[in-house]
Coordinates of C-alpha atoms in Angstrom, one line a residue:
M735 CA 0.0 0.0 0.0
K736 CA 2.7 2.5 1.1
S737 CA 4.8 1.7 -2.1
N738 CA 1.8 2.3 -4.3
R739 CA 1.1 5.5 -2.8
R740 CA 4.7 6.7 -3.1
N741 CA 4.6 5.8 -6.8
F742 CA 1.5 7.7 -7.3
I743 CA 3.1 10.8 -5.7
K744 CA 6.2 10.4 -8.0
K745 CA 3.9 10.4 -11.1
T746 CA 2.0 13.5 -10.0
S747 CA 4.6 15.6 -8.3
M748 CA 6.1 17.2 -11.3
V749 CA 5.3 20.9 -10.7
G750 CA 9.0 21.7 -10.4
A751 CA 9.5 20.7 -14.0
G752 CA 6.7 23.1 -15.0
I753 CA 4.1 20.6 -16.0
T754 CA 0.5 21.8 -15.7
L755 CA -1.5 20.3 -12.9
S756 CA -5.1 20.1 -12.0
P757 CA -6.5 20.9 -8.4
A758 CA -6.9 17.2 -7.7
I759 CA -3.2 16.5 -8.1
A760 CA -2.3 18.4 -5.0
K761 CA -4.3 15.8 -3.0
A762 CA -1.5 13.4 -4.0
N763 CA 0.6 15.3 -1.5
F764 CA -1.2 13.5 1.3
F765 CA -0.8 9.9 0.4
G766 CA 2.0 7.8 1.9
T767 CA 2.6 9.9 4.9
E768 CA 3.0 7.1 7.5
R769 CA 6.1 7.5 9.7
A770 CA 8.3 4.3 9.6
F771 CA 8.3 2.4 13.0
N772 CA 12.1 3.2 13.6
A773 CA 11.9 7.0 12.7
Q774 CA 12.0 9.9 15.0
Y775 CA 10.2 13.2 14.8
M776 CA 12.8 15.9 14.2
G777 CA 10.9 19.0 15.3
D778 CA 12.6 19.4 18.6
F779 CA 15.5 17.1 17.8
S780 CA 18.8 17.5 19.5
A781 CA 21.8 15.6 18.1
P782 CA 24.6 14.3 20.3
K783 CA 27.2 16.9 21.1
L784 CA 30.3 17.4 18.9
D785 CA 33.4 18.9 20.5
T786 CA 34.7 19.7 17.0
V787 CA 32.4 19.8 14.0
R788 CA 34.0 18.3 10.9
F789 CA 32.6 20.1 7.9
A790 CA 32.6 19.2 4.2
F791 CA 31.3 21.5 1.3
I792 CA 29.5 20.6 -1.9
G793 CA 29.7 23.7 -4.2
V794 CA 31.9 26.7 -3.4
G795 CA 30.8 29.1 -6.0
A796 CA 29.5 32.6 -5.1
R797 CA 27.5 31.3 -2.1
G798 CA 29.3 28.3 -0.9
S799 CA 32.8 30.0 -0.8
G800 CA 31.4 32.5 1.6
H801 CA 30.0 29.8 3.8
A802 CA 33.3 27.9 3.8
K803 CA 35.3 30.9 4.8
Q804 CA 33.0 31.9 7.6
I805 CA 32.6 28.3 8.9
A806 CA 36.5 28.2 9.0
A807 CA 36.6 31.2 11.2
I808 CA 34.3 29.8 13.8
E809 CA 35.9 28.1 16.8
G810 CA 35.2 24.3 17.1
T811 CA 35.2 23.6 13.4
E812 CA 37.5 21.6 11.1
I813 CA 37.2 21.8 7.3
V814 CA 38.0 18.3 6.0
A815 CA 36.9 18.4 2.4
I816 CA 35.6 20.5 -0.5
S817 CA 34.0 19.2 -3.7
D818 CA 33.2 21.4 -6.7
L819 CA 33.0 20.9 -10.5
Y820 CA 35.6 23.6 -10.9
E821 CA 39.1 22.8 -9.5
D822 CA 40.0 26.5 -9.3
L823 CA 37.0 27.3 -7.1
A824 CA 37.8 24.4 -4.7
K825 CA 41.5 25.4 -4.4
K826 CA 40.6 29.0 -3.8
S827 CA 38.1 28.1 -1.0
A828 CA 40.6 25.7 0.5
E829 CA 43.3 28.4 0.7
A830 CA 40.7 30.8 2.3
C831 CA 39.9 28.3 4.9
K832 CA 43.5 27.5 5.7
E833 CA 44.2 31.2 6.1
Q834 CA 41.3 31.4 8.7
G835 CA 42.8 28.4 10.4
K836 CA 46.1 30.3 11.0
G837 CA 48.2 27.1 10.9
E838 CA 46.3 25.4 13.6
R839 CA 43.1 24.2 11.9
H840 CA 41.9 23.2 8.4
K841 CA 45.4 22.0 7.5
K842 CA 44.5 18.9 5.6
I843 CA 41.6 19.8 3.3
K844 CA 40.9 17.2 0.7
L845 CA 39.6 18.3 -2.7
Y846 CA 37.1 16.4 -4.8
T847 CA 36.8 17.9 -8.2
D848 CA 36.9 14.9 -10.6
G849 CA 33.5 15.1 -12.2
E850 CA 29.9 15.6 -11.1
N851 CA 29.7 12.6 -8.8
D852 CA 33.0 13.2 -6.9
W853 CA 31.1 14.6 -4.0
K854 CA 29.8 11.1 -3.3
K855 CA 33.3 9.8 -3.0
M856 CA 34.0 12.6 -0.5
L857 CA 31.0 11.7 1.7
A858 CA 32.2 8.0 1.7
K859 CA 35.9 8.6 2.3
E860 CA 35.9 11.7 4.6
K861 CA 32.9 10.9 6.7
P862 CA 32.2 14.4 7.8
D863 CA 29.9 15.5 10.6
A864 CA 28.1 18.1 8.6
V865 CA 27.9 19.0 5.0
I866 CA 27.0 22.4 3.5
I867 CA 25.3 22.1 0.2
A868 CA 25.4 25.2 -2.1
T869 CA 24.7 23.9 -5.6
P870 CA 22.0 24.5 -8.3
W871 CA 18.4 24.0 -7.0
K872 CA 17.7 20.7 -8.7
L873 CA 20.7 19.1 -6.8
H874 CA 19.7 20.2 -3.3
A875 CA 17.4 17.3 -2.4
P876 CA 19.5 14.5 -3.9
M877 CA 22.6 15.8 -2.3
A878 CA 20.9 16.1 1.1
L879 CA 19.5 12.7 0.9
E880 CA 22.9 11.2 0.1
T881 CA 24.5 13.3 2.9
M882 CA 22.1 12.0 5.6
N883 CA 22.3 8.4 4.3
A884 CA 26.1 8.7 4.6
G885 CA 25.8 9.6 8.3
A886 CA 26.2 13.5 8.2
H887 CA 23.9 16.4 9.0
A888 CA 22.8 18.2 5.9
F889 CA 22.7 22.0 5.7
V890 CA 21.2 23.2 2.4
E891 CA 20.9 26.4 0.6
V892 CA 17.4 27.6 -0.3
P893 CA 15.1 26.2 -1.5
L894 CA 15.3 22.9 0.3
A895 CA 13.8 20.9 -2.6
L896 CA 11.8 21.6 -5.8
T897 CA 9.0 19.1 -5.5
I898 CA 6.6 17.8 -2.8
D899 CA 7.8 14.3 -3.3
E900 CA 11.4 15.4 -2.7
M901 CA 10.4 17.1 0.6
W902 CA 8.7 13.8 1.7
Q903 CA 11.9 11.9 0.8
L904 CA 14.0 14.3 2.9
V905 CA 11.5 14.0 5.8
D906 CA 11.6 10.3 5.7
A907 CA 15.5 10.2 5.4
S908 CA 16.0 12.7 8.3
E909 CA 13.6 10.8 10.5
K910 CA 15.2 7.5 9.8
T911 CA 18.9 8.5 10.0
K912 CA 18.3 11.0 12.9
K913 CA 20.4 13.5 11.1
H914 CA 19.6 17.2 10.9
C915 CA 18.4 18.5 7.5
M916 CA 18.2 22.3 7.7
M917 CA 17.5 24.8 5.0
M918 CA 19.8 27.7 5.7
E919 CA 17.4 30.7 5.6
N920 CA 19.9 33.4 6.5
V921 CA 17.2 36.3 6.6
N922 CA 15.8 35.0 9.9
Y923 CA 19.0 36.3 11.4
G924 CA 18.7 39.9 10.2
R925 CA 18.6 42.6 12.9
E926 CA 15.1 43.7 11.9
E927 CA 13.8 40.2 11.7
L928 CA 15.1 39.3 15.1
L929 CA 13.8 42.5 16.6
Y930 CA 10.4 41.8 15.2
L931 CA 10.5 38.1 16.5
N932 CA 11.2 39.4 20.0
M933 CA 8.4 41.9 19.8
C934 CA 5.9 39.3 18.6
R935 CA 7.0 37.0 21.4
Q936 CA 6.5 39.8 23.9
G937 CA 3.0 40.3 22.8
V938 CA 3.6 43.9 21.5
L939 CA 1.3 43.3 18.5
G940 CA -1.4 41.5 20.4
E941 CA -3.0 38.6 18.4
L942 CA -1.3 38.2 15.1
L943 CA -3.6 38.4 12.0
H944 CA -1.7 39.0 8.7
G945 CA 1.8 38.9 7.3
E946 CA 3.4 40.1 4.0
A947 CA 6.6 38.6 2.7
S948 CA 8.5 39.0 -0.6
Y949 CA 11.7 38.5 -2.6
I950 CA 11.7 41.4 -4.9
H951 CA 15.2 41.7 -6.3
E952 CA 16.0 42.7 -9.9
L953 CA 18.5 40.0 -11.2
R954 CA 18.3 40.1 -15.0
G955 CA 22.0 40.7 -15.1
Q956 CA 22.6 37.1 -14.0
M957 CA 21.6 36.2 -17.6
N958 CA 25.0 37.3 -18.7
Q959 CA 26.5 34.3 -16.8
V960 CA 25.8 32.0 -19.7
D961 CA 28.3 29.1 -19.4
R962 CA 29.2 29.3 -15.7
G963 CA 27.5 30.9 -12.6
T964 CA 24.1 31.3 -11.3
G965 CA 22.4 32.6 -14.4
S966 CA 23.6 29.7 -16.4
W967 CA 21.1 27.5 -14.7
R968 CA 18.6 29.8 -13.0
T969 CA 17.6 31.3 -16.4
Y970 CA 16.0 28.0 -17.4
H971 CA 13.9 27.9 -14.2
Y972 CA 12.5 31.4 -15.0
A973 CA 11.7 30.3 -18.6
K974 CA 10.0 27.0 -17.8
R975 CA 8.3 27.5 -14.5
D976 CA 5.4 29.8 -13.5
G977 CA 4.9 30.5 -9.9
N978 CA 6.8 31.8 -6.8
L979 CA 10.1 30.1 -7.3
Y980 CA 12.0 31.7 -4.4
P981 CA 9.6 32.3 -1.5
T982 CA 11.7 31.6 1.6
H983 CA 13.7 34.8 2.2
G984 CA 10.6 36.8 3.0
L985 CA 8.4 34.0 4.3
G986 CA 10.8 32.4 6.7
P987 CA 10.8 35.3 9.3
V988 CA 7.0 35.9 9.0
A989 CA 6.3 32.2 9.5
Q990 CA 8.4 32.2 12.6
Y991 CA 6.7 35.3 14.0
M992 CA 3.5 33.3 13.7
N993 CA 4.8 30.1 15.1
V994 CA 3.9 28.3 11.9
G995 CA 4.5 24.5 12.3
R996 CA 5.5 25.1 15.9
G997 CA 2.5 24.6 18.1
D998 CA 0.3 27.7 17.3
D999 CA -0.5 27.5 13.6
N1000 CA 0.2 25.9 10.3
F1001 CA -0.1 26.7 6.6
K1002 CA -3.3 25.3 5.1
F1003 CA -4.0 26.6 1.6
I1004 CA -2.4 28.7 -1.0
N1005 CA -3.9 30.6 -4.1
S1006 CA -1.4 32.0 -6.6
F1007 CA -1.5 34.3 -9.6
S1008 CA 1.3 35.4 -12.0
S1009 CA 1.6 38.5 -14.2
P1010 CA 2.6 38.1 -17.9
A1011 CA 6.2 37.1 -18.7
K1012 CA 7.7 40.2 -20.3
G1013 CA 10.9 41.3 -18.8
R1014 CA 13.2 38.3 -19.4
P1015 CA 12.5 37.9 -23.1
L1016 CA 12.9 41.8 -23.6
Y1017 CA 16.2 41.7 -21.8
A1018 CA 17.4 38.8 -23.9
K1019 CA 16.4 40.5 -27.1
K1020 CA 18.2 43.7 -26.1
N1021 CA 21.4 42.2 -24.8
F1022 CA 22.0 39.0 -26.8
P1023 CA 22.1 38.0 -30.5
A1024 CA 18.9 36.7 -32.1
D1025 CA 20.4 33.2 -32.4
H1026 CA 21.6 33.2 -28.7
Q1027 CA 20.2 30.4 -26.4
W1028 CA 18.4 33.0 -24.3
N1029 CA 16.5 34.1 -27.3
Q1030 CA 15.5 30.6 -28.1
L1031 CA 13.5 30.1 -24.9
D1032 CA 9.7 30.4 -24.5
Y1033 CA 9.5 32.4 -21.2
K1034 CA 6.5 31.1 -19.2
G1035 CA 7.3 32.4 -15.8
G1036 CA 5.4 35.6 -15.0
D1037 CA 7.6 38.6 -13.9
M1038 CA 5.6 39.1 -10.7
N1039 CA 3.9 36.3 -8.7
T1040 CA 1.5 37.1 -5.9
S1041 CA 0.3 34.3 -3.6
I1042 CA -2.0 34.4 -0.6
I1043 CA -1.5 31.6 2.2
K1044 CA -4.4 30.9 4.5
T1045 CA -3.3 29.2 7.9
T1046 CA -5.1 26.8 10.0
L1047 CA -6.1 29.7 12.4
G1048 CA -7.4 31.7 9.5
R1049 CA -4.5 34.2 9.3
T1050 CA -3.4 35.3 5.9
I1051 CA 0.1 35.8 4.5
M1052 CA 0.8 37.6 1.1
V1053 CA 3.9 36.3 -0.6
Q1054 CA 5.3 38.0 -3.7
W1055 CA 8.3 37.2 -6.0
D1056 CA 9.8 39.2 -8.7
E1057 CA 13.5 38.9 -9.9
T1058 CA 12.9 40.7 -13.2
S1059 CA 11.2 44.1 -12.9
P1060 CA 13.1 47.4 -12.5
R1061 CA 12.3 48.4 -8.9
P1062 CA 14.0 48.6 -5.6
Y1063 CA 14.8 45.5 -3.4
S1064 CA 12.2 44.5 -0.9
R1065 CA 11.2 41.6 1.4
H1066 CA 8.2 43.5 2.8
N1067 CA 8.6 41.8 6.1
L1068 CA 5.3 43.0 7.5
I1069 CA 3.5 41.5 10.4
Q1070 CA 0.2 42.8 11.6
G1071 CA -1.7 42.2 14.9
T1072 CA -4.6 43.6 16.9
K1073 CA -2.4 46.1 18.6
G1074 CA -0.2 47.3 15.8
T1075 CA 2.0 46.6 12.8
L1076 CA 5.7 46.1 12.1
A1077 CA 7.1 46.5 8.5
G1078 CA 10.4 46.6 6.6
F1079 CA 12.0 48.4 3.8
P1080 CA 12.3 50.8 5.6
T1081 CA 12.0 49.5 9.1
R1082 CA 8.9 51.1 10.6
V1083 CA 6.6 50.5 13.5
A1084 CA 2.9 51.5 14.1
L1085 CA 1.2 50.8 17.4
E1086 CA -2.2 51.6 18.8
G1087 CA -1.7 54.6 21.1
G1088 CA 1.6 55.4 19.4
V1089 CA 5.2 54.6 19.7
E1090 CA 6.9 56.0 22.9
G1091 CA 8.9 59.1 22.2
A1092 CA 8.0 59.1 18.5
T1093 CA 4.2 59.1 17.5
D1094 CA 0.9 59.8 19.2
N1095 CA -1.2 57.3 17.3
H1096 CA -1.2 54.5 14.8
H1097 CA -1.9 56.7 11.8
Q1098 CA 1.8 57.4 11.2
W1099 CA 4.9 55.3 11.1
A1100 CA 7.8 55.7 13.7
Q1101 CA 11.0 55.0 11.7
G1102 CA 14.6 56.0 11.5
E1103 CA 16.0 57.7 14.7
Q1104 CA 12.5 57.5 16.2
L1105 CA 13.0 53.8 16.8
A1106 CA 15.8 54.2 19.3
K1107 CA 13.6 53.3 22.3
I1108 CA 12.2 50.4 20.4
Y1109 CA 15.7 48.9 19.8
E1110 CA 16.6 49.7 23.3
K1111 CA 13.6 47.7 24.7
Y1112 CA 13.3 44.9 22.3
E1113 CA 16.6 44.3 20.6
H1114 CA 17.0 40.5 20.3
P1115 CA 19.3 38.9 22.8
L1116 CA 21.1 37.0 20.1
Y1117 CA 21.8 40.2 18.2
K1118 CA 23.1 41.8 21.5
R1119 CA 25.6 39.0 21.8
L1120 CA 26.6 38.4 18.2
G1121 CA 25.6 41.5 16.2
E1122 CA 28.8 43.4 16.4
L1123 CA 30.9 40.3 15.5
S1124 CA 28.5 39.3 12.7
V1125 CA 28.6 42.7 11.0
K1126 CA 32.4 42.6 11.2
M1127 CA 32.4 39.1 9.7
G1128 CA 30.0 40.1 7.0
G1129 CA 27.6 38.2 4.7
H1130 CA 24.4 40.1 3.9
G1131 CA 25.1 42.5 6.8
G1132 CA 26.1 39.8 9.2
M1133 CA 23.1 37.5 9.0
D1134 CA 25.1 34.8 7.2
F1135 CA 27.7 34.6 9.9
M1136 CA 25.2 34.6 12.7
M1137 CA 23.2 31.8 11.0
L1138 CA 26.5 29.7 10.6
Y1139 CA 27.6 30.5 14.1
R1140 CA 24.3 29.3 15.5
V1141 CA 24.6 26.1 13.4
V1142 CA 28.0 25.3 14.9
E1143 CA 26.9 26.4 18.5
C1144 CA 23.9 24.1 18.4
L1145 CA 25.9 21.2 17.1
R1146 CA 28.5 21.5 19.7
K1147 CA 26.1 22.0 22.5
G1148 CA 23.6 19.4 21.4
L1149 CA 20.8 21.9 21.1
P1150 CA 17.8 21.8 18.6
L1151 CA 18.4 24.0 15.6
D1152 CA 16.8 27.4 15.1
Q1153 CA 15.2 26.1 11.9
N1154 CA 14.0 22.5 11.8
L1155 CA 13.5 20.2 8.9
Y1156 CA 9.8 20.7 8.6
E1157 CA 10.0 24.5 8.4
G1158 CA 12.3 24.2 5.4
C1159 CA 9.8 22.0 3.8
F1160 CA 6.7 24.2 4.5
W1161 CA 8.5 27.3 3.3
S1162 CA 9.9 25.7 0.1
A1163 CA 6.6 24.0 -0.7
V1164 CA 5.2 27.4 -1.7
A1165 CA 7.1 27.0 -5.0
P1166 CA 5.5 23.9 -6.4
L1167 CA 2.1 24.6 -4.8
S1168 CA 2.1 28.1 -6.3
E1169 CA 3.0 26.6 -9.7
A1170 CA 0.0 24.2 -9.4
S1171 CA -2.3 27.0 -8.5
V1172 CA -1.1 29.3 -11.3
A1173 CA -1.7 26.4 -13.7
T1174 CA -5.3 26.0 -12.5
N1175 CA -6.3 29.8 -12.7
G1176 CA -5.5 30.4 -9.0
A1177 CA -7.3 27.3 -7.6
P1178 CA -6.4 26.6 -4.0
Q1179 CA -3.8 24.1 -3.2
E1180 CA -3.5 22.4 0.2
F1181 CA -0.2 22.2 2.1
P1182 CA 0.9 18.7 3.1
D1183 CA 1.5 18.2 6.9
F1184 CA 5.2 17.2 6.7
T1185 CA 5.1 16.8 10.5
R1186 CA 2.3 14.2 10.4
G1187 CA 0.4 16.2 13.1
N1188 CA 3.4 16.7 15.4
W1189 CA 3.5 20.5 14.7
K1190 CA 0.8 20.9 17.3
S1191 CA 3.2 19.8 20.1
T1192 CA 6.4 21.3 18.7
K1193 CA 8.0 24.0 20.8
A1194 CA 8.0 27.6 19.6
L1195 CA 11.3 29.0 18.6
A1196 CA 12.7 30.5 21.8
V1197 CA 14.1 34.0 22.1
V1198 CA 17.6 32.6 22.4
D1199 CA 20.4 34.6 23.9

């Protein structure tokens, strides 16, 4: 029975490939969800302590190289191996890690650059404790599965996976191997996001009602990376898929404000609509010869996607995605409650009765220097402890370093991670479900419960210090 259900999912979980789906197909997400008898729910999972965390890296391009250098700088780590298709990138990262080690750590880094499967040899021979995966999207899930089955914790760049079936595979593998599988959503460690999380936990907004999240970031210039680099593979996703392909940067923080998948609430349905696809073909026509590969694509992905998520408690979250249109960067980062609203880009606060020392009522925002007392009162303890160091170490204003520092800290102390496996699945599931909804004129798609009901008893993310 279970095998037949899994096969059914595989046949119908093709949204990531851009195949049109009917509303009924989303129901396939709910078949075959029994937890194996020897599996363990990973929501509040704490792995055994590691005095020194031995890291390996798969992919050290623009993103992975930064992770490698920052991990190497954190106490209690040892970089044991790096795998990349390009030997020059692997060597460059290895040297950067050795420099961080100052002759005391990372002295024997093995390189695996002999073809597209050499990373598998690396896992088998080096047996790392944890693996950072920063490769093209379609490789995230297969590499994470192989990593966990090889006995290592998997830390994966966003998105965690492309299809619902892949997400279920990751859930099953993590629960069976008892290895972490964390999607590395760095934005959850931004100063503003941590501030708002603390304010929500303190009840400043009252009862939470609505959120807005986005990834609006004009990235057409990546199309100039034709043979090597992000644009060489992302461009095909933009052309073949129509939905919200990159939801997690905006959605992750808002979901944690609301305790989605952590005791209070969970995603229930999503409706999604896309604008026409205009910007990419126009850019290709303007910047490349008529016979160039970018001018041979039939661009199906709308420039702007707008989705609405309805939660179990009836809350709403608007999620937008646009990497094409000429407009300023934004993640929205808005959370609204019965007593006020917090918003980003720029950081601003409106509270019933006004913001102390800034405004008299909720009809105007407090922002800029007016927020001094808000920061003084609600600055997140984690930012107080690590903010200055993180800004110094860099990576999107320090959020990258803080995320990696916390990964290492949790592994060394045997603590639950700040982001669990299921959150990565819920946030990433927006992509394939939005594609299914767009393909059916905005028909609602139901979220699978990757926790199999355990979200109701999962602890909320604490305001860690």
